mmCIF file of C-alpha atoms in Angstrom:
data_model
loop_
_atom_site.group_PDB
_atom_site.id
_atom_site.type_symbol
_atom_site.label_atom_id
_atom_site.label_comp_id
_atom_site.label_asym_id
_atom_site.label_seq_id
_atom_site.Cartn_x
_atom_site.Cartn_y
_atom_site.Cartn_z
ATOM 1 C CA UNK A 1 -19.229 2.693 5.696
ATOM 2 C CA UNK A 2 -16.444 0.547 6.606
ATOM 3 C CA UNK A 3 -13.233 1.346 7.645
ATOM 4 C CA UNK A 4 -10.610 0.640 5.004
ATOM 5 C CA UNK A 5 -6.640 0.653 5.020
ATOM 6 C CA UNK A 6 -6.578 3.517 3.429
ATOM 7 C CA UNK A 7 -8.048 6.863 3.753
ATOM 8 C CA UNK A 8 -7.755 10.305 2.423
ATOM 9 C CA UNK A 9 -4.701 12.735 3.289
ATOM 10 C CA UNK A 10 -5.392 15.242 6.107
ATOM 11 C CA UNK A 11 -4.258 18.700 5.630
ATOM 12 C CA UNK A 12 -2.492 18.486 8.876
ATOM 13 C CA UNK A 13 -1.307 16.577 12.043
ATOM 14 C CA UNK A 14 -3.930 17.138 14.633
ATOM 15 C CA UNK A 15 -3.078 15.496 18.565
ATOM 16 C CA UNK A 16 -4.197 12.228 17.713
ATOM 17 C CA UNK A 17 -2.292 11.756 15.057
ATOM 18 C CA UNK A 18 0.476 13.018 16.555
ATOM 19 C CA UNK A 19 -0.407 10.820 19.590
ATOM 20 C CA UNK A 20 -0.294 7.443 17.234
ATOM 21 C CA UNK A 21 2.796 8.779 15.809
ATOM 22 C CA UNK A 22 4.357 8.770 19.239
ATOM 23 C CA UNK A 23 3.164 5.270 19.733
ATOM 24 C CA UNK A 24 4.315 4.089 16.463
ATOM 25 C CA UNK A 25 7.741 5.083 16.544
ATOM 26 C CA UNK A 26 7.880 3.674 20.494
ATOM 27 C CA UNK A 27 6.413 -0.161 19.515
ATOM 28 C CA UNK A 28 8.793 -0.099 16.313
ATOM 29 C CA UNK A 29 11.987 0.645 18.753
ATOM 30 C CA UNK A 30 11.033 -2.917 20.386
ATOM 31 C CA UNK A 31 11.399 -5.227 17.543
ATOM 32 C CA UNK A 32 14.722 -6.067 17.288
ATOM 33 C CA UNK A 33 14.824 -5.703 21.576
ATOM 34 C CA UNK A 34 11.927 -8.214 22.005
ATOM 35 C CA UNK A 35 13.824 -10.686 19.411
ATOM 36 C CA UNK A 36 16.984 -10.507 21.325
ATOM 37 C CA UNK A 37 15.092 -11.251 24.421
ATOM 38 C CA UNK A 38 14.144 -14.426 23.073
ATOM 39 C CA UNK A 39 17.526 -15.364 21.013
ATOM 40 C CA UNK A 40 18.587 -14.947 24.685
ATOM 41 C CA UNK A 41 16.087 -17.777 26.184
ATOM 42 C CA UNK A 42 17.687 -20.032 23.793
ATOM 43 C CA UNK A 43 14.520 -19.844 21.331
ATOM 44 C CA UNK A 44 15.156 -21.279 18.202
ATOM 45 C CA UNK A 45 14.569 -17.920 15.892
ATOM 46 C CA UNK A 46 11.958 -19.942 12.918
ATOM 47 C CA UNK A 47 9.832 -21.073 16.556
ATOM 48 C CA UNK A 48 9.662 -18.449 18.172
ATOM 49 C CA UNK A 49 8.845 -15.920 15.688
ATOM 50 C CA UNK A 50 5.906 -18.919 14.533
ATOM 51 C CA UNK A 51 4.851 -18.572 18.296
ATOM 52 C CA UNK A 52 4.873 -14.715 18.217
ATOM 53 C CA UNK A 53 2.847 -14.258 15.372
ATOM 54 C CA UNK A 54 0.360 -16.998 16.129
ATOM 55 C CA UNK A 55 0.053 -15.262 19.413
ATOM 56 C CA UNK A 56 -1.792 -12.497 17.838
ATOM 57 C CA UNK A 57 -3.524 -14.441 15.486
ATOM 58 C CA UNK A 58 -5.480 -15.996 18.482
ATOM 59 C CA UNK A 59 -6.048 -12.673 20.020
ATOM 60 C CA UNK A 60 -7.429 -11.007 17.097
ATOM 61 C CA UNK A 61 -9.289 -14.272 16.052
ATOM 62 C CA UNK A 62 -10.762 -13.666 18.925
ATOM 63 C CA UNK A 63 -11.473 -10.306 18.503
ATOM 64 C CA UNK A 64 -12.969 -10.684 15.076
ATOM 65 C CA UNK A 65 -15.432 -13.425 16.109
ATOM 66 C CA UNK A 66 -16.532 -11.391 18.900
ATOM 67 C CA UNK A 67 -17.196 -8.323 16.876
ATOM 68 C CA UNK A 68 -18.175 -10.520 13.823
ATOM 69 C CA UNK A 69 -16.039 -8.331 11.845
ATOM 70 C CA UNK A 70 -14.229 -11.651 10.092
ATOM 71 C CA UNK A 71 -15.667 -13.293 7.352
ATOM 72 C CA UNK A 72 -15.467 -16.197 5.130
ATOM 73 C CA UNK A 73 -17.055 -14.564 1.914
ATOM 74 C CA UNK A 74 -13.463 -11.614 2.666
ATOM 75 C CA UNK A 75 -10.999 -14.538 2.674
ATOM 76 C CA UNK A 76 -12.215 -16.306 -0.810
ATOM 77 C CA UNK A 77 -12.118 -12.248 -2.480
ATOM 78 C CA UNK A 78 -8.759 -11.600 -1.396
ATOM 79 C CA UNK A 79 -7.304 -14.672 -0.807
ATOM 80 C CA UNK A 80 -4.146 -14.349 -3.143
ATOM 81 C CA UNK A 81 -3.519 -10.617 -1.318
ATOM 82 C CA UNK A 82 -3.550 -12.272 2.040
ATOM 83 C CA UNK A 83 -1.169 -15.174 0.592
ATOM 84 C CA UNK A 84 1.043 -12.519 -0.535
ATOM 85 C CA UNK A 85 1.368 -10.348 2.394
ATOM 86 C CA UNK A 86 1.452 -13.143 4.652
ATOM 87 C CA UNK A 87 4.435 -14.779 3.083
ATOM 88 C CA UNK A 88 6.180 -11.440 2.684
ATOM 89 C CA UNK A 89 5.645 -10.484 6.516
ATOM 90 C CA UNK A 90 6.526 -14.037 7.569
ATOM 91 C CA UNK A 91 9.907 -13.892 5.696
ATOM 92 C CA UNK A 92 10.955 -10.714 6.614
ATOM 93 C CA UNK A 93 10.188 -11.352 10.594
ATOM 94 C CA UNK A 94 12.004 -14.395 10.187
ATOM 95 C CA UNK A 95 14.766 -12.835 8.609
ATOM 96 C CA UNK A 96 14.737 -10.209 11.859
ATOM 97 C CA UNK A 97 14.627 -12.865 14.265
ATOM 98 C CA UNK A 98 17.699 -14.462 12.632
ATOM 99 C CA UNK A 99 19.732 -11.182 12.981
ATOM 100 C CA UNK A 100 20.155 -10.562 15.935
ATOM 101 C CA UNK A 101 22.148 -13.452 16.242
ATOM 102 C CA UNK A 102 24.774 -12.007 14.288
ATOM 103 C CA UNK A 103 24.375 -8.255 15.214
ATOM 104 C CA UNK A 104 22.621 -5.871 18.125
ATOM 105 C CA UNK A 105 19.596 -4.937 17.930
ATOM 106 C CA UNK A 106 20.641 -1.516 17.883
ATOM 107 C CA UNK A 107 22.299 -1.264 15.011
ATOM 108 C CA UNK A 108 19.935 -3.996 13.336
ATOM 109 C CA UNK A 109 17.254 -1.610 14.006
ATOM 110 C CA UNK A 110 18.732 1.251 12.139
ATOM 111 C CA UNK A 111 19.705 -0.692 9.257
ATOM 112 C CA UNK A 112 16.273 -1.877 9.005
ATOM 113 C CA UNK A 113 15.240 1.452 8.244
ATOM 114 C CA UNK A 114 16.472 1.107 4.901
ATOM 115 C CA UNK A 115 12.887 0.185 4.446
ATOM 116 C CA UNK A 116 12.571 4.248 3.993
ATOM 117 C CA UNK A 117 14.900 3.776 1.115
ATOM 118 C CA UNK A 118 12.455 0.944 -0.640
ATOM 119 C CA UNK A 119 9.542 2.546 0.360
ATOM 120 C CA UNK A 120 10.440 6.101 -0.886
ATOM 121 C CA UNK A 121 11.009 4.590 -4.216
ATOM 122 C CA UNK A 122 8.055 2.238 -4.114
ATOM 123 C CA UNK A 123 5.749 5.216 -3.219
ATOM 124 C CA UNK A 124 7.236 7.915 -5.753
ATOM 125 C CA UNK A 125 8.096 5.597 -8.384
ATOM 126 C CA UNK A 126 5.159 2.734 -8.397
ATOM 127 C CA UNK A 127 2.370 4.673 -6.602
ATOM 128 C CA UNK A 128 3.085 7.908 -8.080
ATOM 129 C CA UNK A 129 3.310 9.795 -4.899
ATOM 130 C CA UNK A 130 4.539 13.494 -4.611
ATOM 131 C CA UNK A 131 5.997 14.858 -1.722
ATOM 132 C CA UNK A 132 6.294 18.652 -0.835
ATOM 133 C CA UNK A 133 10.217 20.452 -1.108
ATOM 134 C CA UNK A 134 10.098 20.242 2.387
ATOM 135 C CA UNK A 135 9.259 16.905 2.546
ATOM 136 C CA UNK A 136 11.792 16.016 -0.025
ATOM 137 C CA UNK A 137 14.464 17.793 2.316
ATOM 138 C CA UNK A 138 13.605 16.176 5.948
ATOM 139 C CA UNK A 139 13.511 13.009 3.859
ATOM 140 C CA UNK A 140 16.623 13.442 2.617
ATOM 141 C CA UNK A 141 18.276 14.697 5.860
ATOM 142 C CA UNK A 142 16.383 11.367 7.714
ATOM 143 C CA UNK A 143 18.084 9.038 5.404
ATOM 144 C CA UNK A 144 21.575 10.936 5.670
ATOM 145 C CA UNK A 145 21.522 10.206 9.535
ATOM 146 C CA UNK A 146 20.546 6.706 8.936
ATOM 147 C CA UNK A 147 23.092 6.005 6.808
ATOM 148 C CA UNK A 148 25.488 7.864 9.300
ATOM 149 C CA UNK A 149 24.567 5.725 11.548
ATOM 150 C CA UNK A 150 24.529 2.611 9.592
ATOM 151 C CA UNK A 151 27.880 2.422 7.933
ATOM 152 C CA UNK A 152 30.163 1.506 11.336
ATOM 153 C CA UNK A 153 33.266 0.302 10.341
ATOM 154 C CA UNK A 154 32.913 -3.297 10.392
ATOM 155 C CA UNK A 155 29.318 -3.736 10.752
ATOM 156 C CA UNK A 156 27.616 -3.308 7.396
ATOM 157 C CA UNK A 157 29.369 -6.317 5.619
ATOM 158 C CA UNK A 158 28.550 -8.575 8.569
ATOM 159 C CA UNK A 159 25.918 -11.280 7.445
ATOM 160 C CA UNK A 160 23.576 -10.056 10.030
ATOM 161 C CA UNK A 161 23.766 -6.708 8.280
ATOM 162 C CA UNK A 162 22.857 -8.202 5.115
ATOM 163 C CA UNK A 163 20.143 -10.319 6.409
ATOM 164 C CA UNK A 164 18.554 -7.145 7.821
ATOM 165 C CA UNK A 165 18.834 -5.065 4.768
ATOM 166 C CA UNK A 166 16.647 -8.572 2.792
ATOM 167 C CA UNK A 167 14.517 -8.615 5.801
ATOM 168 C CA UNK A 168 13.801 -4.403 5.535
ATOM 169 C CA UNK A 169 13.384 -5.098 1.363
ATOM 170 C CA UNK A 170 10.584 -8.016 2.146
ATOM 171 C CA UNK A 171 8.283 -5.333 4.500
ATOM 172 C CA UNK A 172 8.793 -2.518 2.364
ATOM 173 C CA UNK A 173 7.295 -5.070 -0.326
ATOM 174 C CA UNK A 174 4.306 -6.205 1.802
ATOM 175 C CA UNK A 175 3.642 -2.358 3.161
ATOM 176 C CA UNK A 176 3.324 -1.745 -1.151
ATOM 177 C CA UNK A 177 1.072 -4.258 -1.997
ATOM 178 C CA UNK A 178 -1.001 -3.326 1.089
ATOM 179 C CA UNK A 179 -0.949 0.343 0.112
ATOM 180 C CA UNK A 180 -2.233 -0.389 -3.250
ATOM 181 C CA UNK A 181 -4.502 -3.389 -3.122
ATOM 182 C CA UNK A 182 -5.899 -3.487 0.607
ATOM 183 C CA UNK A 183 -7.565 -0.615 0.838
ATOM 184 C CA UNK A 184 -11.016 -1.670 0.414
ATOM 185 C CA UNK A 185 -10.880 -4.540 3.003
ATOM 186 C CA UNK A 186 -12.325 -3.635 6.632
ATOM 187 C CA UNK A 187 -9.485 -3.305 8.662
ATOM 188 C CA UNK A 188 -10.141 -6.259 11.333
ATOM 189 C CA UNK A 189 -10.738 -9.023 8.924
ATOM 190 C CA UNK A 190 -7.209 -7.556 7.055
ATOM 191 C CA UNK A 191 -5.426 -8.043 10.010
ATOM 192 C CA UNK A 192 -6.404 -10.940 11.461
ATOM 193 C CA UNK A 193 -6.177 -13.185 7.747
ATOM 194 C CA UNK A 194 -2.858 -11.283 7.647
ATOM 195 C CA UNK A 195 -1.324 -12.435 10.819
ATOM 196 C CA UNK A 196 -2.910 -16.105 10.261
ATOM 197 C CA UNK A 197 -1.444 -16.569 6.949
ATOM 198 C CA UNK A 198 1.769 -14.986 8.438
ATOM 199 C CA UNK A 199 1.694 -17.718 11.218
ATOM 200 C CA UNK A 200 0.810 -20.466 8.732
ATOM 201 C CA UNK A 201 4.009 -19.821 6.462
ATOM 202 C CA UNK A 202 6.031 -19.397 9.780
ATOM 203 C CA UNK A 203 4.236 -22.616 11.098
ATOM 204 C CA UNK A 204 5.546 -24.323 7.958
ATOM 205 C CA UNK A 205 8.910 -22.787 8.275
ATOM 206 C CA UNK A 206 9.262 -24.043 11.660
ATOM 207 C CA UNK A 207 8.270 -27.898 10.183
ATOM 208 C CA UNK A 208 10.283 -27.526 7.301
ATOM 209 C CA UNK A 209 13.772 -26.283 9.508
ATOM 210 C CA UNK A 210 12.434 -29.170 12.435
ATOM 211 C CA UNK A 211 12.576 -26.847 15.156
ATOM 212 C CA UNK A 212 9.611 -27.424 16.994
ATOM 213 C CA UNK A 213 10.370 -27.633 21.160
ATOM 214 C CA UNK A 214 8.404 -27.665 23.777
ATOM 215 C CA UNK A 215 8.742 -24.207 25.798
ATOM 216 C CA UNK A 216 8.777 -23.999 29.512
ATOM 217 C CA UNK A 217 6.261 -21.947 31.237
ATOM 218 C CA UNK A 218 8.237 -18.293 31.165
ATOM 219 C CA UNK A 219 8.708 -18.311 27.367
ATOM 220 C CA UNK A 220 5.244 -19.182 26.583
ATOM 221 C CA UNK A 221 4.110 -15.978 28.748
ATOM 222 C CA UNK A 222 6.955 -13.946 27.047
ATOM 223 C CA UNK A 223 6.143 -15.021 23.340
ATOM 224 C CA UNK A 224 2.610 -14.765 24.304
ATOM 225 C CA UNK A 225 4.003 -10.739 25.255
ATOM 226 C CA UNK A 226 5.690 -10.321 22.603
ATOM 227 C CA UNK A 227 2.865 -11.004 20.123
ATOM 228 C CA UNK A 228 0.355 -8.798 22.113
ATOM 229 C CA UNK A 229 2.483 -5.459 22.404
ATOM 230 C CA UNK A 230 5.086 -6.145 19.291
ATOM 231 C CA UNK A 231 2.328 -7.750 16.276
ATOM 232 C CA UNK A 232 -1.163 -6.939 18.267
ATOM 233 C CA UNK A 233 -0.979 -3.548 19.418
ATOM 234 C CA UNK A 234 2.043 -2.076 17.137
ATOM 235 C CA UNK A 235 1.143 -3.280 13.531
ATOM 236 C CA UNK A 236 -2.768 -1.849 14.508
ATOM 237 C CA UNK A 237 -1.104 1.386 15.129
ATOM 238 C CA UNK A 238 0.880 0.718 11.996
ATOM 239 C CA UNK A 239 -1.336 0.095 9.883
ATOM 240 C CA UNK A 240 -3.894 3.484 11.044
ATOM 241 C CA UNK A 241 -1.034 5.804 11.031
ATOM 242 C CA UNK A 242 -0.831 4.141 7.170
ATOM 243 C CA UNK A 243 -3.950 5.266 6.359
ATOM 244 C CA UNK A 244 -3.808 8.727 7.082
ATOM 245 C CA UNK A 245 -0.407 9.366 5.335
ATOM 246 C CA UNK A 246 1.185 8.703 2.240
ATOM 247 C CA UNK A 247 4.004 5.593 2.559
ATOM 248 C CA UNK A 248 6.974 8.178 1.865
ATOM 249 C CA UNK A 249 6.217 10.127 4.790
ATOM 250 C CA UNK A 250 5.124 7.342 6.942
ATOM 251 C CA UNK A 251 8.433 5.361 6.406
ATOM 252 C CA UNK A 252 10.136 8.738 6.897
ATOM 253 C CA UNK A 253 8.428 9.160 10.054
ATOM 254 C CA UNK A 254 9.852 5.726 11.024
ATOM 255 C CA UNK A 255 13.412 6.307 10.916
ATOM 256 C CA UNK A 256 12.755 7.797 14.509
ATOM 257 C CA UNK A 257 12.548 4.116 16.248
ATOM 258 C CA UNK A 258 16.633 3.190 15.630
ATOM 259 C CA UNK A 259 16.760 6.054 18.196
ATOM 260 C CA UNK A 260 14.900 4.528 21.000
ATOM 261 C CA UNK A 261 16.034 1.195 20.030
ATOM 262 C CA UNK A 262 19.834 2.323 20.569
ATOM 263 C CA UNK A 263 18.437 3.776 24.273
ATOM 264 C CA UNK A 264 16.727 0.432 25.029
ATOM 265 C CA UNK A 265 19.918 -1.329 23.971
ATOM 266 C CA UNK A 266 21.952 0.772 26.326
ATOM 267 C CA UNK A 267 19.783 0.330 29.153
ATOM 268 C CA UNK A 268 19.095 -3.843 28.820
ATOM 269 C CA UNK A 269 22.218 -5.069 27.154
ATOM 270 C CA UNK A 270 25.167 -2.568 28.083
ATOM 271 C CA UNK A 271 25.986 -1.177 24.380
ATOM 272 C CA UNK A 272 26.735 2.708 24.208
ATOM 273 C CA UNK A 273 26.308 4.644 20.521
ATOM 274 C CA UNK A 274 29.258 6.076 19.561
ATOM 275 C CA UNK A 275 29.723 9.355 18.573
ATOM 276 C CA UNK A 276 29.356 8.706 14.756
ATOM 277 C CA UNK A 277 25.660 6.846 16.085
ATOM 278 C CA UNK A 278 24.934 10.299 18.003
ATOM 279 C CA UNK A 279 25.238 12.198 14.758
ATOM 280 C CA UNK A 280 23.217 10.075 12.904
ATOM 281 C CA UNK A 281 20.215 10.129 15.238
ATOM 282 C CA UNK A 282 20.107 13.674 15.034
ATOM 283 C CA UNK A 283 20.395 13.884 12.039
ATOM 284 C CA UNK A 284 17.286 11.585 12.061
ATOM 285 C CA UNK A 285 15.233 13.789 14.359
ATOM 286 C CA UNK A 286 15.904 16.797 12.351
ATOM 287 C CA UNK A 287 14.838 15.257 9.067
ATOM 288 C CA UNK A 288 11.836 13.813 10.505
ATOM 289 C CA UNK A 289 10.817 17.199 12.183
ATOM 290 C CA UNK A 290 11.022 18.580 9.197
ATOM 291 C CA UNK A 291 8.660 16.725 7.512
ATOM 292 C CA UNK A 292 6.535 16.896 10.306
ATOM 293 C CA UNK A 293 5.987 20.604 10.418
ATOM 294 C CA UNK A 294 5.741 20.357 6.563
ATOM 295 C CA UNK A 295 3.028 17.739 6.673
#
């Protein structure tokens, strides 16, 4: 039998799981970090998220070819779904990469987790979810830190702030339609035909803004980073902690990674939380604890 997306709900979190988890929440602090990194080479945002994503295209093309796990007769049965996702993921990481021009990653990584927000109501309202009174509490408490955190005088009117919040609308989207409609396709040929047609619309993109430069030897190895550890290795961890959850509690799980993103933006770029940030993330950690001991 093939592995799909999607899989059956366990009754519980067993090491693993709890192990992926970990990871997860880790690879999802580095997104807004890794795109700062580059804003800071003097990457044009359109190219070097192209260059990211294509990145990991070629590695898992790779991948698939080696393991013959991609197929031709899998792209012409879900070629509209791959269109779909691929033009949802490439606006929204566009949209990302763009941000952090206008705001830290920091507190553009918490105010991306208003994905919880769209995804809660995506998987309760569209996909008919039901979460446990527990659940519903840690939810709730998760999305009362983030917006603690969130609303800083000054920040949440910025247009970085808004560009976030379209960019966080635009994933919660894609994760959706992949919830409901990709769960038959074998994981490797998903992901690969969903980070080429990501590239392809970011490729365009790229044409379209005429942005295209020619990289010196240090940011090709960095991009070519970048896509291994923040597209490679953290949307496959994504993507299996998605299958053995239900989307509310995996996007509640997810408002963890603002917290490690605020550390990391400490440590590499000098900002300090303030105390109103401190509440909020643990207000975070107690909501998501919750819902982990309830799961």
């Amino acid at each position: 039998m093939q592995k799909s997306i999607t899989s059956a709900q366990p009754a519980s979190l067993n090491v693993s799981q709890i192990g992926l988890l970990t990871l997860l929440v880790f690879f999802e602090s580095l997104h807004f970090i890794f795109a700062k990194l580059l804003e800071n080479q003097n990457l044009p945002a359109t190219f070097a998220a192209a260059m990211v994503i294509s990145a990991s295209a070629l590695e898992m093309g790779l991948f698939g070819l080696w393991t013959k796990r991609i197929t031709l007769a899998g792209l012409r049965r879900h070629l509209w779904f791959f269109v779909a996702i691929g033009f949802l993921v490439a606006a929204s990481t566009l949209l990302s990469y763009e941000s952090v021009r206008y705001i830290n990653p920091g507190i553009a990584s918490v105010l991306g987790k208003i994905t919880t927000l769209f995804n809660l109501i995506f998987g309760l309202i569209l996909l008919h979810e039901r979460l446990t009174t527990g659940q519903v509490i840690g939810g709730i408490v998760a999305i009362i830190g983030a917006v603690v955190i969130v609303f800083q005088p000054g920040d949440y009117l910025r247009l970085g702030s808004l560009i976030v919040v379209g960019s966080s609308f635009l994933y919660a989207l894609h994760a959706l339609t992949v919830k409901r409609w990709g769960g038959e396709i074998e994981f490797v040929e998903f992901f690969f035909f969903r980070v080429f047609f990501t590239s392809l619309f970011l490729i365009s993109f790229v044409t379209m803004r005429q942005q295209w430069i020619v990289p010196t030897t240090l940011q090709r190895l960095q991009m070519l980073m970048v896509g291994t550890v923040d597209v490679t290795l953290s949307r496959t961890i994504y993507y299996m902690t998605m299958r053995k959850m239900s989307l509310s509690v995996h996007s509640i799980v997810l408002t963890l990674s603002p917290v490690g993103s605020i550390l990391l933006t400490m440590l590499l770029f000098g900002i300090f939380p303030t105390a109103q940030q401190l509440i909020g993330a643990l207000l975070v950690l107690a909501g998501v604890l919750v819902v982990t001991l309830r799961r």
